[in-house]
Amino acid sequence: KQEVTQIPAALSVPEGENLVLNCSFTDSAIYNLQWFRQDPGKGLTSLLLIQSSQREQTSGRLNASLDKSSGRSTLYIAASQPGDSATYLCAVKEVRGSTLGRLYFGRGTQLTVWP
Amino acid sequence: DVKVTQSSRYLVKRTGEKVFLECVQDMDHENMFWYRQDPGLGLRLIYFSYDVKMKEKGDIPEGYSVSREKKERFSLILESASTNQTSMYLCASSSRVGLAGGRAGTDTQYFGPGTRLTVL
């Protein structure tokens, strides 16, 4: 069974820092990988989706990379802001279940950016 | 703008009550999902559905059932609520894509705002 691990579980940084969130998964036969953001008491919002054939995706100050063979992804946040404070979750979709859409989630990294 | 709505943001029920959680999406998505989220345990998949009247068990289906009579609506049912079912419940939907090409990049899961259920 696919297992997704996120490190660190929590991170607290001053505004302006560049930071990296890590995600690892045990089965490299993935269809894609997604990064989500969750604000307290709210649902999840998709940030970036990387197909298995891609190496990275960028959206504004966010850059996500994927190394499928080693089972790792990183989310890079440039010039962090207090508004970036949230929990960030990584999720993978396996190839064999791709048409069913089932994702496997990590437990998230809780990020706090202080002014 | 894509939208997944859930019938209630907050719900308080008593042990033994039958509870219905409703989820509606307006994106004509084939796949719909119910998760629960608990501190320290992350998101856990309860049930999912890949078509009308079709359902699959997730990781923790015990104590729950689901219904999908229409494509846009997916209901989660707690037949007899218990205190250990106190949790945040999240609904999501996504389009179906194939292995060969398909609509790559469009199978993002879209989440509703969640329902915080408390069972007393």
Short mmCIF file of C-alpha atoms in Angstrom, two decimals:
data_model
loop_
_atom_site.label_atom_id
_atom_site.label_comp_id
_atom_site.label_asym_id
_atom_site.label_seq_id
_atom_site.Cartn_x
_atom_site.Cartn_y
_atom_site.Cartn_z
CA LYS A 1 0.00 0.00 0.00
CA GLN A 2 1.23 3.46 -0.89
CA GLU A 3 2.51 5.49 2.04
CA VAL A 4 3.19 9.21 1.86
CA THR A 5 5.39 10.97 4.42
CA GLN A 6 5.90 14.70 4.86
CA ILE A 7 8.78 16.31 6.68
CA PRO A 8 8.81 18.46 8.71
CA ALA A 9 5.47 18.17 10.47
CA ALA A 10 5.64 21.83 11.44
CA LEU A 11 7.75 24.79 10.40
CA SER A 12 7.93 28.34 11.74
CA VAL A 13 9.90 30.97 9.80
CA PRO A 14 10.20 34.76 9.61
CA GLU A 15 8.71 36.57 6.67
CA GLY A 16 10.89 36.71 3.56
CA GLU A 17 12.60 33.36 3.94
CA ASN A 18 12.76 30.83 1.14
CA LEU A 19 11.67 27.43 2.34
CA VAL A 20 11.37 23.82 1.25
CA LEU A 21 8.74 21.29 2.22
CA ASN A 22 9.46 17.62 1.63
CA CYS A 23 7.27 14.72 0.57
CA SER A 24 8.26 11.09 0.04
CA PHE A 25 6.24 8.11 -1.19
CA THR A 26 6.94 4.39 -1.08
CA ASP A 27 5.62 3.20 -4.47
CA SER A 28 7.17 5.00 -7.43
CA ALA A 29 4.46 3.81 -9.85
CA ILE A 30 2.50 7.02 -9.61
CA TYR A 31 0.25 8.73 -12.15
CA ASN A 32 0.71 12.19 -10.70
CA LEU A 33 1.48 14.10 -7.52
CA GLN A 34 -0.41 17.07 -6.14
CA TRP A 35 0.31 19.68 -3.52
CA PHE A 36 -2.62 21.15 -1.61
CA ARG A 37 -3.02 23.98 0.86
CA GLN A 38 -5.45 23.87 3.79
CA ASP A 39 -6.36 26.85 5.95
CA PRO A 40 -7.62 26.15 9.50
CA GLY A 41 -11.14 24.73 9.50
CA LYS A 42 -11.39 24.82 5.73
CA GLY A 43 -11.24 22.43 2.79
CA LEU A 44 -8.20 21.78 0.62
CA THR A 45 -7.15 23.91 -2.32
CA SER A 46 -4.99 22.45 -5.08
CA LEU A 47 -1.74 24.36 -5.62
CA LEU A 48 0.22 22.34 -8.16
CA LEU A 49 -0.17 19.06 -10.02
CA ILE A 50 2.86 17.29 -11.51
CA GLN A 51 2.32 14.47 -13.99
CA SER A 52 4.63 11.47 -13.62
CA SER A 53 6.44 12.42 -16.85
CA GLN A 54 7.20 15.93 -15.57
CA ARG A 55 10.04 17.11 -13.34
CA GLU A 56 8.55 20.29 -11.98
CA GLN A 57 5.69 22.77 -12.01
CA THR A 58 5.69 26.44 -11.09
CA SER A 59 2.97 28.82 -10.03
CA GLY A 60 3.99 32.27 -8.89
CA ARG A 61 6.27 31.91 -5.86
CA LEU A 62 5.68 28.17 -5.68
CA ASN A 63 7.77 25.54 -7.38
CA ALA A 64 7.21 21.82 -7.00
CA SER A 65 9.68 19.21 -8.18
CA LEU A 66 9.26 15.47 -8.63
CA ASP A 67 11.87 12.71 -8.61
CA LYS A 68 9.75 9.66 -9.25
CA SER A 69 12.56 7.13 -9.16
CA SER A 70 13.60 8.14 -5.66
CA GLY A 71 10.01 8.66 -4.50
CA ARG A 72 10.43 12.32 -3.55
CA SER A 73 8.87 15.69 -4.17
CA THR A 74 9.67 19.11 -2.80
CA LEU A 75 7.59 22.26 -2.62
CA TYR A 76 9.69 25.39 -2.71
CA ILE A 77 8.14 28.64 -1.48
CA ALA A 78 10.07 31.78 -2.34
CA ALA A 79 9.99 34.96 -0.26
CA SER A 80 7.48 33.62 2.24
CA GLN A 81 4.68 35.86 3.53
CA PRO A 82 2.37 35.66 6.58
CA GLY A 83 -0.46 34.81 4.17
CA ASP A 84 1.37 31.59 3.31
CA SER A 85 0.65 30.29 6.81
CA ALA A 86 -1.39 27.11 6.36
CA THR A 87 -1.01 23.34 6.27
CA TYR A 88 0.48 21.96 3.06
CA LEU A 89 -0.42 18.45 1.99
CA CYS A 90 1.15 16.22 -0.60
CA ALA A 91 -0.89 13.49 -2.37
CA VAL A 92 -0.09 10.88 -5.00
CA LYS A 93 -2.30 9.03 -7.43
CA GLU A 94 -1.19 5.52 -8.30
CA VAL A 95 -1.11 4.31 -11.89
CA ARG A 96 -3.28 1.27 -11.31
CA GLY A 97 -6.01 3.37 -9.79
CA SER A 98 -5.68 6.37 -12.05
CA THR A 99 -9.12 6.20 -13.63
CA LEU A 100 -10.72 5.93 -10.20
CA GLY A 101 -8.99 9.04 -8.98
CA ARG A 102 -8.00 7.77 -5.58
CA LEU A 103 -5.28 9.81 -3.86
CA TYR A 104 -2.97 8.90 -1.01
CA PHE A 105 -2.25 11.83 1.30
CA GLY A 106 0.58 12.72 3.61
CA ARG A 107 -0.23 14.19 7.02
CA GLY A 108 0.90 17.62 6.02
CA THR A 109 3.38 20.28 7.07
CA GLN A 110 1.96 23.08 9.22
CA LEU A 111 3.66 26.30 8.16
CA THR A 112 3.69 29.51 10.18
CA VAL A 113 5.25 32.64 8.67
CA TRP A 114 5.58 35.44 11.19
CA PRO A 115 6.01 39.13 10.35
CA ASP B 1 -15.64 28.84 -10.93
CA VAL B 2 -15.69 25.21 -9.84
CA LYS B 3 -17.68 24.42 -6.79
CA VAL B 4 -18.16 21.61 -4.27
CA THR B 5 -20.70 22.37 -1.57
CA GLN B 6 -21.50 20.51 1.62
CA SER B 7 -24.87 20.71 3.33
CA SER B 8 -23.63 21.90 6.72
CA ARG B 9 -20.49 23.55 8.09
CA TYR B 10 -21.22 22.48 11.66
CA LEU B 11 -23.42 19.67 12.92
CA VAL B 12 -24.13 18.37 16.41
CA LYS B 13 -25.84 15.00 16.81
CA ARG B 14 -26.50 12.54 19.59
CA THR B 15 -25.20 9.00 19.85
CA GLY B 16 -27.40 6.58 17.95
CA GLU B 17 -28.89 9.16 15.57
CA LYS B 18 -28.87 8.61 11.83
CA VAL B 19 -26.82 11.33 10.16
CA PHE B 20 -26.81 12.42 6.52
CA LEU B 21 -23.99 14.49 5.06
CA GLU B 22 -24.65 15.80 1.58
CA CYS B 23 -22.16 16.87 -1.06
CA VAL B 24 -22.96 18.49 -4.41
CA GLN B 25 -20.58 19.38 -7.25
CA ASP B 26 -21.34 21.45 -10.32
CA MET B 27 -18.45 20.32 -12.52
CA ASP B 28 -19.99 17.19 -14.06
CA HIS B 29 -17.27 15.11 -12.40
CA GLU B 30 -17.42 11.34 -12.51
CA ASN B 31 -15.48 10.72 -9.28
CA MET B 32 -16.58 11.77 -5.82
CA PHE B 33 -14.97 11.09 -2.45
CA TRP B 34 -15.66 11.27 1.27
CA TYR B 35 -12.77 11.73 3.72
CA ARG B 36 -12.53 12.32 7.41
CA GLN B 37 -9.72 14.36 8.91
CA ASP B 38 -8.52 14.00 12.48
CA PRO B 39 -5.54 15.61 14.24
CA GLY B 40 -2.46 13.44 13.97
CA LEU B 41 -4.13 11.02 11.53
CA GLY B 42 -4.44 13.19 8.45
CA LEU B 43 -7.03 12.58 5.73
CA ARG B 44 -8.50 9.11 5.56
CA LEU B 45 -10.66 7.91 2.70
CA ILE B 46 -14.04 6.53 3.76
CA TYR B 47 -15.76 5.80 0.43
CA PHE B 48 -15.55 6.92 -3.15
CA SER B 49 -17.74 6.68 -6.20
CA TYR B 50 -16.65 6.63 -9.83
CA ASP B 51 -20.12 6.71 -11.38
CA VAL B 52 -23.77 6.98 -10.51
CA LYS B 53 -24.88 4.11 -8.27
CA MET B 54 -21.27 2.87 -8.04
CA LYS B 55 -19.24 2.92 -4.85
CA GLU B 56 -15.96 1.61 -3.52
CA LYS B 57 -14.78 1.24 0.06
CA GLY B 58 -11.86 3.34 1.12
CA ASP B 59 -9.62 2.74 4.10
CA ILE B 60 -12.15 3.19 6.91
CA PRO B 61 -15.68 2.34 5.68
CA GLU B 62 -16.88 0.75 8.92
CA GLY B 63 -19.87 2.55 10.40
CA TYR B 64 -20.57 4.47 7.19
CA SER B 65 -22.55 3.99 4.01
CA VAL B 66 -22.94 6.13 0.90
CA SER B 67 -25.46 6.87 -1.80
CA ARG B 68 -25.00 8.26 -5.31
CA GLU B 69 -28.29 8.44 -7.15
CA LYS B 70 -27.36 11.44 -9.28
CA LYS B 71 -24.01 12.34 -10.80
CA GLU B 72 -23.72 15.65 -8.95
CA ARG B 73 -24.65 14.41 -5.47
CA PHE B 74 -22.83 12.05 -3.09
CA SER B 75 -24.22 11.39 0.37
CA LEU B 76 -22.46 9.98 3.40
CA ILE B 77 -24.66 8.21 5.94
CA LEU B 78 -23.86 7.39 9.54
CA GLU B 79 -26.47 4.75 10.34
CA SER B 80 -26.02 5.06 14.11
CA ALA B 81 -23.68 7.86 15.08
CA SER B 82 -21.06 7.20 17.73
CA THR B 83 -18.72 9.53 19.61
CA ASN B 84 -15.69 8.19 17.73
CA GLN B 85 -17.23 9.57 14.54
CA THR B 86 -16.73 13.11 15.78
CA SER B 87 -14.51 14.57 13.09
CA MET B 88 -14.13 16.94 10.15
CA TYR B 89 -15.69 15.41 7.03
CA LEU B 90 -14.48 16.53 3.63
CA CYS B 91 -16.04 15.82 0.26
CA ALA B 92 -14.13 16.04 -3.03
CA SER B 93 -14.70 15.45 -6.71
CA SER B 94 -12.54 14.95 -9.79
CA SER B 95 -12.88 14.10 -13.45
CA ARG B 96 -11.97 10.67 -14.74
CA VAL B 97 -8.85 10.39 -16.88
CA GLY B 98 -7.33 7.46 -18.69
CA LEU B 99 -3.80 6.16 -18.73
CA ALA B 100 -3.18 7.04 -22.37
CA GLY B 101 -3.29 10.79 -22.80
CA GLY B 102 -6.72 11.66 -21.60
CA ARG B 103 -7.32 14.96 -19.94
CA ALA B 104 -3.95 15.20 -18.23
CA GLY B 105 -3.84 17.99 -15.74
CA THR B 106 -7.59 18.15 -15.28
CA ASP B 107 -7.96 15.42 -12.69
CA THR B 108 -7.28 17.67 -9.73
CA GLN B 109 -9.47 16.91 -6.77
CA TYR B 110 -11.69 19.79 -5.73
CA PHE B 111 -12.70 19.91 -2.11
CA GLY B 112 -15.74 21.24 -0.31
CA PRO B 113 -15.42 23.45 2.80
CA GLY B 114 -15.92 20.54 5.19
CA THR B 115 -18.48 19.62 7.84
CA ARG B 116 -17.39 19.63 11.47
CA LEU B 117 -19.50 16.87 13.05
CA THR B 118 -19.75 16.48 16.81
CA VAL B 119 -21.47 13.41 18.24
CA LEU B 120 -22.45 13.76 21.89
#
